[in-house]
Amino acid sequence: MRSDLWSDEDFQKESDKFNVNLSNWRKEGRIASMLCVRNPDNENNGRRYLLTLLMDLLYLSEPTDKDLYHKINNRNFGNPYVVKHFDTEIDYDYYYSIQEYKTLKAHVSLEKKTVLEIGAGYGRFCHSILSLETIEKYIIVDLPETLCISKIYLKAVLSEELFGKITFVDALNEFSFFSEDVDIVINVASMNEMLAEVVNSYLKWIDEHSKYFYGINPVGKYHPSGIYQNKNCFEEFNVKNAVNVGPIQEVFDLWDYETIKKLVPRYIDVYKPSDKWEVIHHESSLPWLSLHRVIYRNRK
Ligand SMILES: C[S@@+](CC[C@H](N)C(=O)[O-])C[C@H]1O[C@@H](n2cnc3c(N)ncnc32)[C@H](O)[C@@H]1O
């Protein structure tokens, strides 16, 4: 006798017409969802895959990461998608921040240093670093609209003392007058979204004012057809604007790690502030293998 789960009429109808040569039967439709990997374009499955990935990444994390998550208060402010691990709820952004932090920390001392982050988003990495290290000063340079968000978020999640260590600098109206020397400049997933000349002027600034540069950006551009099946969303995602910015505009296959690896040397070179700089570490930015983490040191 079959259970109700296996009394599905759509499954029976599709199995009656089944022909092994039918295109896409392992990707979509009732047979795929009952017998194959579930269709990721179905929004409920998107959540399934995101949380599965997060659980797997945490399962593979080093046990000592537990302390790091517990040291960052208010990580889940804003109600992100979370899974439970290390006796706490963990979301994807802070998983990512911890990995980025550990890579940096393994090569550069952060104790009492001045950090400047360009394009900090809502402030997840700033929140993490200030919670984990005794930082002298943390400067955020960003677009005015994003600064409004990071100011409010960071004030809400950090203690008054730690929030007091942050200086917010408007990238459009204030940064051209900003000439303080810093120890480390950080840029994550954002120089690739800026005009090439803006990136060059930031790199020039870094060359003149910083000892280290920690950059994490994609090695090139991918086309959304590699991800989205619905053609309408190509316009929505403003493909042209996304592909035609950043210092590297070469389009690559997002799902081919061999191609990605071949793009790494050029990527490292393009983001090097000048010939005075050397690479002290680089690695793929797991789980987004098309993003690459590079730590450069100023030799001067
Ligand atoms: C995709 S978000 C990444 C945010 C953050 N780094 C993270 O990984 O969560 C891109 C960031 O770049 C910033 N940005 C865009 N153009 C910029 C510019 N010209 N100068 C500084 N920041 C910029 C955006 O405001 C945003 O904070």
Short mmCIF file of C-alpha atoms and ligand atoms in Angstrom, two decimals:
data_model
loop_
_atom_site.label_atom_id
_atom_site.label_comp_id
_atom_site.label_asym_id
_atom_site.label_seq_id
_atom_site.Cartn_x
_atom_site.Cartn_y
_atom_site.Cartn_z
CA MET A 1 0.00 0.00 0.00
CA ARG A 2 1.32 3.49 -0.87
CA SER A 3 1.45 6.41 1.53
CA ASP A 4 -0.32 9.70 0.72
CA LEU A 5 3.06 11.14 -0.20
CA TRP A 6 3.30 8.67 -3.06
CA SER A 7 -0.30 9.12 -4.22
CA ASP A 8 0.63 12.31 -6.01
CA GLU A 9 -1.45 12.65 -9.20
CA ASP A 10 1.03 14.89 -11.03
CA PHE A 11 3.76 12.33 -10.46
CA GLN A 12 1.52 9.58 -11.84
CA LYS A 13 0.60 11.68 -14.89
CA GLU A 14 4.24 12.51 -15.66
CA SER A 15 5.36 8.93 -15.18
CA ASP A 16 2.67 7.76 -17.67
CA LYS A 17 4.18 10.00 -20.36
CA PHE A 18 7.76 9.43 -19.31
CA ASN A 19 10.33 9.13 -22.06
CA VAL A 20 13.98 8.93 -21.05
CA ASN A 21 14.89 11.41 -23.81
CA LEU A 22 12.61 14.15 -22.46
CA SER A 23 14.73 17.24 -22.03
CA ASN A 24 15.12 18.59 -18.48
CA TRP A 25 13.26 15.78 -16.68
CA ARG A 26 16.04 15.65 -14.10
CA LYS A 27 15.88 19.42 -13.56
CA GLU A 28 12.21 20.37 -13.31
CA GLY A 29 8.73 18.93 -12.96
CA ARG A 30 7.26 16.34 -10.66
CA ILE A 31 9.65 13.52 -11.48
CA ALA A 32 12.65 15.70 -10.65
CA SER A 33 11.17 16.80 -7.34
CA MET A 34 10.16 13.26 -6.34
CA LEU A 35 13.17 11.28 -7.55
CA CYS A 36 16.07 13.64 -8.28
CA VAL A 37 17.74 16.56 -6.66
CA ARG A 38 15.08 19.17 -5.93
CA ASN A 39 14.62 22.08 -8.32
CA PRO A 40 16.66 24.96 -6.85
CA ASP A 41 14.60 27.52 -8.78
CA ASN A 42 11.64 26.73 -6.58
CA GLU A 43 11.89 29.34 -3.84
CA ASN A 44 11.41 26.89 -0.98
CA ASN A 45 14.27 24.82 -2.28
CA GLY A 46 16.46 27.91 -2.44
CA ARG A 47 16.15 28.14 1.34
CA ARG A 48 16.81 24.38 1.64
CA TYR A 49 20.04 24.67 -0.35
CA LEU A 50 21.25 27.85 1.36
CA LEU A 51 20.80 26.39 4.83
CA THR A 52 22.25 23.03 3.79
CA LEU A 53 25.35 24.78 2.49
CA LEU A 54 25.65 26.79 5.70
CA MET A 55 25.26 23.66 7.85
CA ASP A 56 27.91 21.86 5.80
CA LEU A 57 30.34 24.77 6.02
CA LEU A 58 29.89 24.98 9.78
CA TYR A 59 30.23 21.21 10.12
CA LEU A 60 33.60 21.51 8.34
CA SER A 61 34.69 24.55 10.42
CA GLU A 62 37.46 24.36 12.97
CA PRO A 63 36.11 23.69 16.49
CA THR A 64 37.99 26.77 17.75
CA ASP A 65 35.70 28.96 15.60
CA LYS A 66 33.06 28.47 18.28
CA ASP A 67 34.68 31.08 20.55
CA LEU A 68 34.77 33.62 17.73
CA TYR A 69 31.01 33.38 17.08
CA HIS A 70 30.30 33.66 20.78
CA LYS A 71 32.43 36.82 21.09
CA ILE A 72 30.37 38.76 18.51
CA ASN A 73 27.26 40.04 20.30
CA ASN A 74 24.02 40.76 18.43
CA ARG A 75 25.12 38.89 15.29
CA ASN A 76 21.56 38.03 14.38
CA PHE A 77 20.14 41.52 14.57
CA GLY A 78 17.86 41.94 11.52
CA ASN A 79 16.66 38.33 11.64
CA PRO A 80 18.82 36.63 8.97
CA TYR A 81 18.40 32.99 7.87
CA VAL A 82 20.27 30.95 10.48
CA VAL A 83 21.21 27.41 11.43
CA LYS A 84 22.20 26.19 14.87
CA HIS A 85 25.83 25.20 15.37
CA PHE A 86 28.39 25.67 18.17
CA ASP A 87 25.39 26.17 20.54
CA THR A 88 24.37 29.36 18.81
CA GLU A 89 22.44 30.53 15.76
CA ILE A 90 24.74 31.45 12.88
CA ASP A 91 23.92 33.16 9.61
CA TYR A 92 25.78 33.16 6.34
CA ASP A 93 27.19 36.73 6.51
CA TYR A 94 28.92 36.14 9.82
CA TYR A 95 30.14 32.70 8.77
CA TYR A 96 31.78 34.53 5.92
CA SER A 97 33.15 37.30 8.17
CA ILE A 98 34.78 34.75 10.47
CA GLN A 99 36.53 33.07 7.52
CA GLU A 100 37.71 36.43 6.18
CA TYR A 101 38.89 37.47 9.63
CA LYS A 102 40.83 34.24 10.22
CA THR A 103 42.65 34.57 6.89
CA LEU A 104 43.68 38.14 7.72
CA LYS A 105 44.60 37.38 11.32
CA ALA A 106 46.87 34.49 10.24
CA HIS A 107 49.10 36.93 8.33
CA VAL A 108 48.70 40.41 9.82
CA SER A 109 48.65 41.52 13.44
CA LEU A 110 45.53 43.58 14.13
CA GLU A 111 46.39 44.58 17.70
CA LYS A 112 46.00 48.37 18.16
CA LYS A 113 45.93 48.90 14.41
CA THR A 114 43.99 51.43 12.35
CA VAL A 115 41.80 49.73 9.78
CA LEU A 116 40.10 51.44 6.85
CA GLU A 117 37.35 49.56 5.00
CA ILE A 118 36.13 50.74 1.61
CA GLY A 119 32.53 49.69 0.83
CA ALA A 120 31.60 48.06 4.14
CA GLY A 121 27.93 47.39 3.36
CA TYR A 122 25.86 47.26 6.55
CA GLY A 123 29.04 46.68 8.57
CA ARG A 124 29.24 42.91 9.25
CA PHE A 125 33.05 42.78 8.95
CA CYS A 126 33.60 45.92 11.01
CA HIS A 127 31.29 44.50 13.70
CA SER A 128 33.26 41.23 13.67
CA ILE A 129 36.75 42.74 13.75
CA LEU A 130 35.91 45.26 16.48
CA SER A 131 34.37 42.45 18.58
CA LEU A 132 37.36 40.13 18.13
CA GLU A 133 40.36 42.47 18.25
CA THR A 134 41.63 45.49 20.14
CA ILE A 135 41.53 47.89 17.22
CA GLU A 136 42.75 51.46 17.62
CA LYS A 137 40.43 52.97 15.00
CA TYR A 138 38.11 51.66 12.26
CA ILE A 139 37.37 53.95 9.33
CA ILE A 140 34.52 53.16 6.94
CA VAL A 141 34.52 54.82 3.51
CA ASP A 142 31.26 54.29 1.66
CA LEU A 143 28.48 55.84 -0.38
CA PRO A 144 26.30 58.20 1.73
CA GLU A 145 23.20 55.98 1.48
CA THR A 146 25.08 52.92 2.68
CA LEU A 147 26.72 54.91 5.48
CA CYS A 148 23.22 55.71 6.80
CA ILE A 149 22.60 51.98 7.12
CA SER A 150 25.98 51.03 8.62
CA LYS A 151 25.83 53.89 11.15
CA ILE A 152 22.44 52.73 12.44
CA TYR A 153 23.31 49.02 12.37
CA LEU A 154 26.70 49.35 14.05
CA LYS A 155 25.30 51.65 16.74
CA ALA A 156 22.64 49.05 17.47
CA VAL A 157 24.97 46.04 17.68
CA LEU A 158 28.15 47.42 19.24
CA SER A 159 28.81 48.77 22.73
CA GLU A 160 29.17 52.55 22.98
CA GLU A 161 32.92 52.14 23.49
CA LEU A 162 33.44 50.05 20.35
CA PHE A 163 31.09 52.18 18.24
CA GLY A 164 33.17 55.20 19.34
CA LYS A 165 36.19 53.73 17.51
CA ILE A 166 34.50 54.07 14.11
CA THR A 167 34.88 57.07 11.79
CA PHE A 168 32.46 57.24 8.86
CA VAL A 169 33.74 58.91 5.70
CA ASP A 170 31.50 59.81 2.78
CA ALA A 171 33.18 58.41 -0.34
CA LEU A 172 31.68 61.04 -2.64
CA ASN A 173 32.00 64.22 -0.60
CA GLU A 174 34.75 63.68 1.99
CA PHE A 175 37.25 61.05 0.95
CA SER A 176 39.13 63.25 -1.51
CA PHE A 177 40.25 65.34 1.51
CA PHE A 178 41.10 62.31 3.65
CA SER A 179 44.82 61.75 4.06
CA GLU A 180 45.33 59.88 7.33
CA ASP A 181 47.84 57.01 7.21
CA VAL A 182 46.41 53.60 8.17
CA ASP A 183 47.75 50.10 8.80
CA ILE A 184 45.32 48.00 6.75
CA VAL A 185 42.82 48.75 4.00
CA ILE A 186 40.06 46.20 3.48
CA ASN A 187 37.79 45.87 0.48
CA VAL A 188 35.28 43.04 0.13
CA ALA A 189 33.05 42.40 -2.88
CA SER A 190 32.76 45.99 -3.94
CA MET A 191 35.65 47.30 -6.07
CA ASN A 192 34.28 45.06 -8.81
CA GLU A 193 31.10 47.17 -8.68
CA MET A 194 32.84 50.53 -9.00
CA LEU A 195 34.01 52.42 -12.07
CA ALA A 196 37.53 51.38 -13.06
CA GLU A 197 38.86 54.93 -12.55
CA VAL A 198 37.41 55.01 -9.02
CA VAL A 199 39.15 51.71 -8.22
CA ASN A 200 42.41 53.12 -9.58
CA SER A 201 42.15 56.20 -7.41
CA TYR A 202 41.47 54.03 -4.33
CA LEU A 203 44.49 51.85 -5.19
CA LYS A 204 46.61 54.99 -5.54
CA TRP A 205 45.40 56.18 -2.13
CA ILE A 206 46.22 52.77 -0.61
CA ASP A 207 49.68 52.90 -2.17
CA GLU A 208 50.37 56.23 -0.51
CA HIS A 209 48.69 55.70 2.87
CA SER A 210 48.58 52.03 3.91
CA LYS A 211 50.95 49.22 4.94
CA TYR A 212 48.62 46.34 3.98
CA PHE A 213 45.76 45.83 1.57
CA TYR A 214 43.29 42.95 2.03
CA GLY A 215 41.12 42.61 -1.07
CA ILE A 216 38.39 40.05 -1.71
CA ASN A 217 36.73 40.45 -5.08
CA PRO A 218 35.59 38.28 -7.99
CA VAL A 219 38.29 37.33 -10.50
CA GLY A 220 36.09 38.57 -13.36
CA LYS A 221 32.42 38.85 -14.32
CA TYR A 222 29.88 36.09 -14.74
CA HIS A 223 26.71 36.29 -16.74
CA PRO A 224 23.50 35.72 -14.74
CA SER A 225 22.32 33.17 -17.30
CA GLY A 226 24.68 30.85 -15.39
CA ILE A 227 22.41 31.20 -12.37
CA TYR A 228 18.90 32.33 -13.25
CA GLN A 229 16.56 30.38 -15.49
CA ASN A 230 13.99 33.14 -15.74
CA LYS A 231 15.15 35.34 -18.64
CA ASN A 232 13.14 38.35 -17.34
CA CYS A 233 15.43 38.74 -14.40
CA PHE A 234 18.39 39.51 -16.68
CA GLU A 235 17.02 43.00 -17.22
CA GLU A 236 16.07 43.33 -13.60
CA PHE A 237 19.64 42.58 -12.58
CA ASN A 238 20.87 45.22 -14.93
CA VAL A 239 23.40 42.93 -16.51
CA LYS A 240 25.05 45.61 -18.60
CA ASN A 241 25.72 47.84 -15.61
CA ALA A 242 27.07 44.95 -13.59
CA VAL A 243 29.39 43.63 -16.29
CA ASN A 244 30.68 47.02 -17.50
CA VAL A 245 32.14 48.15 -14.17
CA GLY A 246 35.16 47.17 -12.13
CA PRO A 247 38.77 46.83 -13.24
CA ILE A 248 38.22 43.32 -14.71
CA GLN A 249 35.33 42.86 -17.13
CA GLU A 250 36.21 39.51 -18.64
CA VAL A 251 33.17 37.20 -18.50
CA PHE A 252 33.89 33.69 -17.22
CA ASP A 253 31.94 30.53 -16.50
CA LEU A 254 31.00 30.74 -12.83
CA TRP A 255 30.76 26.96 -12.58
CA ASP A 256 34.22 26.08 -13.88
CA TYR A 257 36.95 26.22 -11.22
CA GLU A 258 39.71 25.48 -13.75
CA THR A 259 38.81 28.69 -15.64
CA ILE A 260 38.58 30.62 -12.39
CA LYS A 261 42.07 29.50 -11.35
CA LYS A 262 43.51 30.68 -14.66
CA LEU A 263 42.11 34.19 -14.02
CA VAL A 264 43.75 34.49 -10.58
CA PRO A 265 47.24 35.79 -11.61
CA ARG A 266 45.75 38.63 -13.61
CA TYR A 267 43.28 39.44 -10.83
CA ILE A 268 46.13 39.62 -8.28
CA ASP A 269 48.07 41.91 -10.56
CA VAL A 270 45.17 44.26 -11.35
CA TYR A 271 44.38 44.90 -7.67
CA LYS A 272 48.04 45.39 -6.66
CA PRO A 273 48.33 49.05 -5.56
CA SER A 274 51.77 49.47 -7.24
CA ASP A 275 55.02 47.63 -7.95
CA LYS A 276 56.17 48.44 -4.42
CA TRP A 277 53.70 45.90 -3.08
CA GLU A 278 54.10 42.13 -2.62
CA VAL A 279 51.55 39.38 -2.09
CA ILE A 280 51.97 37.69 1.26
CA HIS A 281 48.98 35.35 0.97
CA HIS A 282 46.16 34.48 -1.41
CA GLU A 283 43.42 31.86 -1.50
CA SER A 284 40.00 31.16 -2.98
CA SER A 285 37.25 32.71 -0.90
CA LEU A 286 35.28 29.61 0.06
CA PRO A 287 32.37 29.05 -0.57
CA TRP A 288 32.37 31.62 -3.41
CA LEU A 289 35.32 30.19 -5.30
CA SER A 290 35.12 32.93 -7.91
CA LEU A 291 36.07 35.49 -5.25
CA HIS A 292 39.70 35.54 -4.23
CA ARG A 293 41.28 36.74 -0.98
CA VAL A 294 44.62 38.50 -1.38
CA ILE A 295 46.78 40.13 1.29
CA TYR A 296 49.32 42.59 -0.13
CA ARG A 297 52.13 44.25 1.85
CA ASN A 298 53.72 47.57 1.06
CA ARG A 299 57.50 46.98 0.80
CA LYS A 300 58.49 50.61 1.14
C1 LIG B 1 28.02 44.29 -2.46
S1 LIG B 1 28.28 45.49 -1.22
C2 LIG B 1 29.51 44.66 -0.25
C3 LIG B 1 29.43 45.10 1.16
C4 LIG B 1 30.43 44.46 2.13
N1 LIG B 1 31.81 44.68 1.74
C5 LIG B 1 30.16 42.99 2.33
O1 LIG B 1 30.93 42.18 1.79
O2 LIG B 1 29.21 42.65 3.02
C6 LIG B 1 29.17 46.77 -2.08
C7 LIG B 1 29.58 47.94 -1.21
O3 LIG B 1 30.34 48.86 -2.02
C8 LIG B 1 29.90 50.18 -1.72
N2 LIG B 1 30.29 51.09 -2.82
C9 LIG B 1 29.83 51.16 -4.08
N3 LIG B 1 30.44 52.15 -4.77
C10 LIG B 1 31.33 52.73 -3.91
C11 LIG B 1 32.28 53.80 -4.01
N4 LIG B 1 32.42 54.48 -5.14
N5 LIG B 1 33.05 54.07 -2.93
C12 LIG B 1 32.91 53.38 -1.77
N6 LIG B 1 32.03 52.37 -1.62
C13 LIG B 1 31.25 52.04 -2.67
C14 LIG B 1 28.40 50.00 -1.52
O4 LIG B 1 27.81 51.10 -0.89
C15 LIG B 1 28.43 48.75 -0.64
O5 LIG B 1 28.72 49.08 0.69
#
